[in-house]
């Protein structure tokens, strides 16, 4: 055994307190796996007097995070404060003084990953961040290391447990969005202010991180097309169900057909009930990766929560500790492909459209003509008469999002279309 490796923990909330617990409870196993004891030497928090979910020696607590990250005896800094500042400055200070860094901070990596990765490279520091996407699920390391010999075509996933819980409740019980959100809040799956989750910001940050790694390019949160789930109605969910689909909030990172650009988007979409992602219930996460040689892979598990997320943090701590002992480093950020991130209009998807139309001869032909004018072909169409009115439900083949949007706009302007009752993208059942 070599001398102990010393750990400074920044933040001791939901995730941090579980990191403290696991470091203590697994002390001897961790030492055996690393080849040296792991010793927690300081915990930076905002309010030292606060009651915490883990027993902590009060002498370890400090509000002076800056001094802690630059202490000479610290080897590894674990950042689980969250947000942009002071997390960014603390991570940069830690790297500048030669520490290895483990973080769970998706917001920071998606907004300013370039600065953090550059600092890691310039200082020769390790930077591991498995817990930043999909909690406990090993996903970034498989993409970054196990799949380094393959060519990823698409990453399609459910990466936000709160919205999956809400949509699952709407699907299984017919509840409205508001009722399902209230239930999620009562059970602790959604925060009092649910904006980051229900408007898709959290999923967009994760999509940016996933896309950057999968396509060896720099992708930030600002590059991600984002739509949330607040507009989804019980009627949308019921109509999807009637057609054998389920609505999920998906993060989709896809290479363009010519391979020269990538699209990164977060939005609700209908997927067939037979698709593996359709079976992802409650607050679980799952990510489907399609690669040229590996084919289709699926990663599934708990995407959040103190202990599951701490499991991923501990895995990273062990990795950086082993690297320090071996006097080596993990892989650096890889952005050599430098692919353009294309706008949403260039992304290729399918669409489910339901129209309230006048029930007259020739209506279907005129509607079909609008789709043809925009070069969008129709896969299925269903018409139901209701006296003077009829409902037309159409599902398209693959087309650019720009062509699909233009088609919808033209349909809205038609005199025979009384209302465009519903529009939803469809994913998951086309040949890639
Ligand atoms: N919670 C999850 O399920 C989950 C899942 C995946 C990733 N993550 C990520 O993990 C990170 C932490 O999340 P969390 O849920 O554990 O957050 P949290 O419960 O709000 O805990 C944040 C901790 O940071 C401390 N803190 C805040 N500002 C500070 C400052 N200026 N200096 C020192 N300490 C400060 C707080 O101190 P006090 O306790 O004294 O207030 C608290 O202990 C975030 O990046 C989050 O995105 C969380």
XYZ file of C-alpha atoms and ligand atoms in Angstrom:
480
model
C 0.000 0.000 0.000
C 1.204 3.477 -0.810
C 0.438 6.510 1.369
C -3.197 7.645 1.634
C -4.711 9.699 -1.197
C -6.415 12.763 0.251
C -9.810 13.897 -0.915
C -11.442 17.321 -0.624
C -15.210 17.321 -1.088
C -16.969 20.467 -2.316
C -20.645 20.300 -1.352
C -22.376 17.910 1.003
C -26.014 17.897 -0.067
C -28.032 15.116 -1.741
C -25.025 13.663 -3.593
C -22.134 14.817 -1.383
C -23.538 13.281 1.806
C -23.792 9.901 0.046
C -20.208 10.245 -1.171
C -19.145 10.772 2.461
C -21.150 7.710 3.564
C -19.740 5.442 0.850
C -16.152 6.586 1.456
C -16.568 5.583 5.090
C -18.617 2.385 4.659
C -16.445 1.006 1.838
C -13.152 2.246 3.262
C -11.270 -1.059 3.246
C -12.651 -2.291 -0.108
C -11.821 1.037 -1.742
C -8.277 0.944 -0.342
C -7.817 -2.593 -1.705
C -9.183 -1.628 -5.131
C -7.088 1.526 -5.404
C -3.937 0.229 -3.744
C -3.945 3.091 -1.209
C -6.372 4.325 1.456
C -8.713 7.147 0.434
C -8.880 9.756 3.171
C -11.476 12.537 3.304
C -9.603 15.596 4.615
C -12.132 18.403 4.178
C -15.737 19.147 3.209
C -16.676 22.618 1.958
C -20.276 23.712 2.494
C -22.261 26.927 2.756
C -23.849 26.361 6.164
C -21.743 24.128 8.433
C -24.512 23.956 11.075
C -27.016 22.298 8.703
C -28.219 18.748 9.499
C -26.812 16.299 6.927
C -27.654 12.782 5.752
C -24.202 11.508 6.647
C -22.172 11.564 9.824
C -19.305 13.994 9.362
C -16.558 14.905 11.788
C -17.337 18.633 12.387
C -13.604 19.343 12.199
C -13.703 18.474 8.470
C -16.343 21.088 7.612
C -15.289 24.460 6.238
C -16.826 27.388 4.398
C -13.454 28.257 2.874
C -13.638 26.118 -0.271
C -10.860 28.104 -1.982
C -8.262 27.272 0.650
C -9.390 23.642 0.705
C -8.921 23.042 -3.044
C -5.391 24.437 -3.036
C -4.178 22.723 0.157
C -0.813 21.041 -0.459
C -1.861 17.697 0.954
C -5.030 17.320 -1.182
C -4.774 14.942 -4.176
C -8.362 14.722 -5.443
C -11.093 17.387 -5.471
C -14.693 16.196 -5.794
C -17.093 18.971 -6.836
C -20.773 18.348 -6.018
C -21.900 21.932 -5.390
C -23.520 22.370 -8.814
C -24.161 25.525 -10.895
C -21.606 27.696 -12.669
C -19.963 29.747 -9.895
C -18.191 29.185 -7.573
C -17.911 25.622 -8.959
C -15.962 26.717 -12.080
C -13.422 28.870 -10.198
C -12.896 26.158 -7.596
C -12.316 23.448 -10.230
C -9.877 25.704 -12.118
C -7.999 26.527 -8.908
C -7.837 22.834 -8.020
C -6.410 21.907 -11.421
C -3.923 24.770 -11.349
C -2.545 23.365 -8.113
C -2.185 19.851 -9.527
C -5.288 18.111 -8.192
C -7.350 15.515 -10.039
C -10.987 16.548 -10.354
C -14.224 14.555 -10.211
C -17.449 16.460 -10.833
C -21.178 15.760 -11.310
C -21.811 19.244 -12.693
C -23.696 18.935 -16.006
C -24.686 22.619 -16.047
C -21.064 23.781 -15.929
C -19.734 21.220 -18.411
C -22.517 21.959 -20.897
C -22.115 25.729 -20.615
C -18.364 26.117 -20.351
C -16.828 22.673 -20.795
C -14.190 24.178 -23.106
C -12.615 26.168 -20.248
C -12.650 23.217 -17.850
C -11.222 20.750 -20.385
C -8.550 23.235 -21.479
C -7.463 23.712 -17.868
C -7.291 19.938 -17.396
C -5.070 19.621 -20.479
C -2.821 22.571 -19.614
C -2.332 21.399 -16.039
C -2.038 17.699 -16.878
C -4.968 17.064 -14.530
C -7.516 14.279 -14.609
C -11.140 15.316 -15.158
C -13.835 12.677 -14.664
C -17.560 13.451 -14.800
C -19.539 10.221 -15.146
C -22.221 11.391 -12.681
C -23.049 14.461 -14.780
C -25.211 12.447 -17.193
C -27.760 9.791 -16.213
C -26.706 9.403 -12.552
C -25.662 5.852 -11.745
C -25.675 4.603 -15.339
C -22.178 3.958 -16.698
C -22.493 5.831 -19.975
C -19.766 8.428 -20.501
C -16.883 6.029 -19.815
C -18.313 3.383 -22.230
C -18.767 6.092 -24.886
C -15.376 7.683 -24.233
C -13.330 4.491 -23.803
C -15.134 1.251 -24.736
C -16.534 2.714 -27.958
C -13.418 4.671 -28.939
C -12.903 2.239 -31.837
C -16.389 2.608 -33.281
C -18.348 5.293 -35.099
C -21.433 6.409 -33.214
C -24.373 7.295 -35.478
C -26.991 8.231 -32.946
C -27.635 8.573 -29.228
C -31.300 8.534 -28.250
C -32.252 8.668 -24.624
C -34.458 9.440 -21.685
C -32.067 11.440 -19.506
C -34.438 13.259 -17.164
C -36.226 11.203 -14.529
C -38.673 13.927 -13.458
C -40.215 14.356 -16.899
C -40.247 10.614 -17.486
C -42.143 10.177 -14.227
C -44.693 12.835 -15.244
C -45.224 11.444 -18.753
C -45.433 7.889 -17.414
C -48.161 8.942 -14.925
C -50.062 10.725 -17.708
C -49.819 7.570 -19.832
C -50.765 5.056 -17.143
C -53.538 7.015 -15.378
C -54.785 9.552 -17.924
C -53.755 12.393 -15.561
C -53.241 15.957 -16.807
C -49.738 17.457 -16.889
C -50.532 19.612 -13.833
C -51.830 16.690 -11.745
C -48.901 14.463 -12.716
C -46.435 17.257 -11.866
C -48.066 17.754 -8.447
C -47.761 14.044 -7.738
C -44.097 14.080 -8.806
C -43.487 17.033 -6.448
C -45.274 15.313 -3.540
C -43.079 12.225 -4.008
C -39.853 14.241 -4.260
C -39.247 13.458 -7.964
C -39.759 17.094 -8.960
C -38.474 20.260 -7.312
C -40.702 23.073 -6.054
C -39.515 25.045 -9.103
C -39.609 22.357 -11.816
C -38.535 24.640 -14.696
C -35.110 23.074 -15.315
C -36.714 19.671 -15.741
C -40.071 20.311 -17.431
C -38.698 22.894 -19.866
C -35.919 20.524 -20.914
C -32.892 22.551 -19.689
C -31.509 19.650 -17.627
C -31.888 17.191 -20.520
C -30.351 19.713 -22.939
C -27.210 20.034 -20.784
C -26.870 16.239 -20.737
C -27.486 16.037 -24.502
C -24.664 18.538 -25.099
C -22.231 16.458 -23.004
C -23.296 13.200 -24.678
C -23.051 14.639 -28.195
C -19.604 16.112 -27.553
C -18.241 12.741 -26.449
C -20.104 10.598 -29.007
C -19.119 12.729 -31.996
C -15.679 13.995 -30.867
C -16.806 17.589 -31.279
C -17.472 20.584 -29.076
C -21.163 20.945 -28.248
C -22.596 23.398 -25.719
C -26.054 23.756 -24.171
C -26.694 26.730 -26.488
C -26.332 24.420 -29.520
C -29.165 22.178 -28.354
C -32.674 22.624 -29.733
C -34.916 22.410 -26.667
C -38.635 21.953 -26.115
C -40.188 20.920 -22.798
C -43.294 18.931 -21.893
C -45.559 21.626 -20.389
C -47.786 21.744 -23.496
C -48.470 17.995 -23.575
C -52.139 17.333 -22.844
C -53.966 14.248 -21.613
C -55.592 14.160 -25.088
C -52.134 14.003 -26.799
C -51.153 11.112 -24.561
C -54.460 9.277 -25.170
C -54.252 9.737 -28.933
C -50.654 8.439 -28.974
C -51.777 5.464 -26.893
C -54.629 4.694 -29.293
C -52.082 4.468 -32.124
C -49.713 2.173 -30.196
C -47.263 4.938 -29.212
C -46.068 6.478 -25.966
C -44.842 10.067 -25.490
C -41.352 10.492 -23.981
C -39.059 13.486 -23.563
C -36.087 12.428 -25.664
C -32.546 13.699 -25.996
C -31.433 12.928 -29.537
C -27.907 13.393 -30.839
C -27.634 12.253 -34.445
C -25.084 12.399 -37.220
C -26.501 13.845 -40.456
C -26.991 11.493 -43.412
C -23.826 12.853 -45.068
C -21.894 12.464 -41.783
C -20.644 16.057 -41.843
C -22.751 17.548 -39.066
C -24.709 16.559 -35.990
C -28.106 17.558 -34.686
C -28.638 17.764 -30.945
C -32.196 18.170 -29.697
C -34.453 17.653 -26.734
C -38.190 17.476 -27.290
C -41.195 15.291 -26.606
C -41.745 12.590 -29.214
C -43.989 9.614 -29.837
C -42.192 6.273 -29.876
C -43.748 2.894 -30.638
C -44.693 0.851 -27.568
C -42.492 -1.936 -28.919
C -39.347 0.286 -28.717
C -37.072 -0.559 -25.757
C -37.271 3.064 -24.517
C -41.086 2.793 -24.267
C -40.696 0.367 -21.363
C -38.674 2.857 -19.297
C -41.115 3.695 -16.527
C -41.302 6.126 -13.601
C -38.133 8.150 -12.924
C -35.724 5.746 -14.640
C -33.337 6.802 -17.398
C -32.195 4.865 -20.443
C -29.945 5.701 -23.341
C -29.887 3.907 -26.664
C -26.634 4.179 -28.625
C -26.414 3.187 -32.281
C -22.912 2.632 -33.619
C -21.648 1.415 -36.975
C -20.009 -1.793 -35.752
C -21.495 -2.345 -32.289
C -25.053 -1.944 -33.546
C -27.630 -0.956 -30.961
C -26.727 -0.785 -27.269
C -28.953 0.245 -24.394
C -27.911 1.621 -21.008
C -30.586 1.627 -18.313
C -30.874 2.499 -14.626
C -31.377 5.141 -11.944
C -30.601 8.539 -13.448
C -30.591 10.540 -10.207
C -30.777 10.325 -6.429
C -28.089 10.633 -3.780
C -26.785 7.067 -3.583
C -27.027 6.181 -7.309
C -25.234 9.394 -8.300
C -22.642 8.882 -5.547
C -21.958 5.419 -6.999
C -20.845 7.074 -10.251
C -18.799 9.663 -8.314
C -17.063 6.900 -6.329
C -16.254 5.040 -9.557
C -14.565 8.196 -10.838
C -12.700 8.708 -7.543
C -11.301 5.171 -7.807
C -10.286 5.785 -11.437
C -8.439 9.048 -10.735
C -6.851 7.560 -7.587
C -5.508 4.612 -9.601
C -4.214 7.020 -12.241
C -2.368 9.057 -9.607
C -0.697 5.967 -8.197
C 0.306 4.800 -11.688
C 1.452 8.342 -12.453
C -0.762 8.466 -15.509
C -3.938 10.211 -16.669
C -7.299 9.279 -18.103
C -8.269 10.273 -21.647
C -8.379 13.959 -22.527
C -11.360 15.611 -24.163
C -11.553 14.567 -27.823
C -12.889 17.194 -30.245
C -10.748 16.395 -33.295
C -13.777 15.690 -35.585
C -14.998 19.255 -35.026
C -18.383 18.536 -36.621
C -20.782 21.402 -37.223
C -23.877 21.339 -35.028
C -26.708 21.908 -37.473
C -29.903 23.833 -36.672
C -33.173 22.001 -35.904
C -34.505 22.624 -39.424
C -31.817 20.300 -40.833
C -32.581 17.474 -38.408
C -34.475 14.591 -39.950
C -37.513 13.281 -38.122
C -41.083 12.095 -38.669
C -44.308 13.719 -37.658
C -47.759 12.774 -36.406
C -50.363 15.374 -37.382
C -54.031 15.406 -36.493
C -56.338 17.793 -38.337
C -59.972 18.824 -37.850
C -61.294 19.195 -41.388
C -64.570 19.688 -43.202
C -66.066 16.290 -44.137
C -66.326 16.911 -47.890
C -65.201 14.986 -50.959
C -61.668 15.889 -52.092
C -60.404 17.047 -48.681
C -57.950 14.183 -48.292
C -56.546 14.789 -51.779
C -56.000 18.507 -51.070
C -54.308 17.785 -47.755
C -52.092 15.147 -49.377
C -51.178 17.682 -52.038
C -49.801 20.099 -49.386
C -47.528 17.358 -48.013
C -46.336 16.539 -51.554
C -45.602 20.221 -52.297
C -43.192 20.260 -49.349
C -41.636 16.963 -50.406
C -42.958 15.177 -47.315
C -44.338 11.716 -47.953
C -47.147 10.250 -45.908
C -46.725 6.848 -44.287
C -50.221 6.332 -42.845
C -53.491 8.216 -42.858
C -56.679 7.585 -40.921
C -59.949 9.461 -41.389
C -62.858 9.502 -38.971
C -66.130 11.262 -39.928
C -68.168 13.100 -37.284
C -71.195 14.686 -39.037
C -69.979 17.831 -40.860
C -66.501 17.428 -39.403
C -63.848 14.801 -39.895
C -60.559 14.128 -38.220
C -57.557 13.246 -40.331
C -54.607 11.639 -38.577
C -51.436 11.402 -40.640
C -47.963 10.054 -39.915
C -45.174 11.080 -42.265
C -42.037 9.372 -43.475
C -38.665 10.933 -42.606
C -38.218 14.545 -43.695
C -36.274 17.570 -42.572
C -37.804 19.368 -39.601
C -37.901 22.519 -41.754
C -40.036 20.767 -44.394
C -42.324 19.347 -41.727
C -42.772 22.770 -40.075
C -43.482 24.411 -43.444
C -46.090 21.721 -44.180
C -47.860 22.403 -40.882
C -47.855 26.152 -41.580
C -49.427 25.577 -45.010
C -52.044 23.245 -43.509
C -53.006 25.934 -40.967
C -53.724 28.329 -43.860
C -56.086 25.953 -45.700
C -59.785 26.876 -45.681
C -60.823 23.216 -45.302
C -58.628 22.764 -42.196
C -60.638 23.951 -39.188
C -57.783 23.302 -36.761
C -54.424 21.604 -36.528
C -55.408 19.649 -33.419
C -52.058 18.062 -32.678
C -48.502 17.842 -33.966
C -45.887 15.564 -32.461
C -42.582 14.271 -33.741
C -42.252 10.491 -34.085
C -38.991 8.698 -33.355
C -37.696 5.215 -32.981
C -39.311 3.054 -35.624
C -37.669 4.058 -38.860
C -34.686 2.318 -40.377
C -31.718 4.419 -39.311
N -29.296 15.207 -6.873
C -29.175 14.367 -7.876
O -29.916 13.374 -7.988
C -28.094 14.578 -8.909
C -27.951 13.657 -9.960
C -26.929 13.833 -10.901
C -26.093 14.924 -10.800
N -26.280 15.827 -9.782
C -25.374 16.972 -9.713
O -24.655 16.924 -8.506
C -24.362 18.236 -8.052
C -24.880 18.398 -6.620
O -26.255 18.171 -6.577
P -27.036 17.974 -5.184
O -28.399 17.504 -5.566
O -26.216 17.158 -4.256
O -27.127 19.497 -4.673
P -27.542 20.016 -3.226
O -28.271 18.965 -2.456
O -28.199 21.330 -3.428
O -26.135 20.251 -2.483
C -25.279 21.290 -2.834
C -24.186 21.394 -1.766
O -23.284 22.415 -2.164
C -23.024 23.260 -1.027
N -22.738 24.620 -1.517
C -23.531 25.451 -2.206
N -22.890 26.598 -2.476
C -21.667 26.481 -1.942
C -20.535 27.330 -1.863
N -20.558 28.549 -2.399
N -19.426 26.879 -1.229
C -19.404 25.644 -0.672
N -20.444 24.794 -0.709
C -21.553 25.209 -1.331
C -24.295 23.228 -0.202
O -23.947 23.574 1.131
P -25.056 23.605 2.322
O -25.428 22.154 2.502
O -24.341 24.130 3.494
O -26.169 24.450 1.819
C -24.695 21.763 -0.361
O -24.056 20.962 0.591
C -25.017 19.180 -9.069
O -24.073 19.540 -10.043
C -26.093 18.310 -9.710
O -26.432 18.708 -11.024
C -27.250 15.675 -8.839
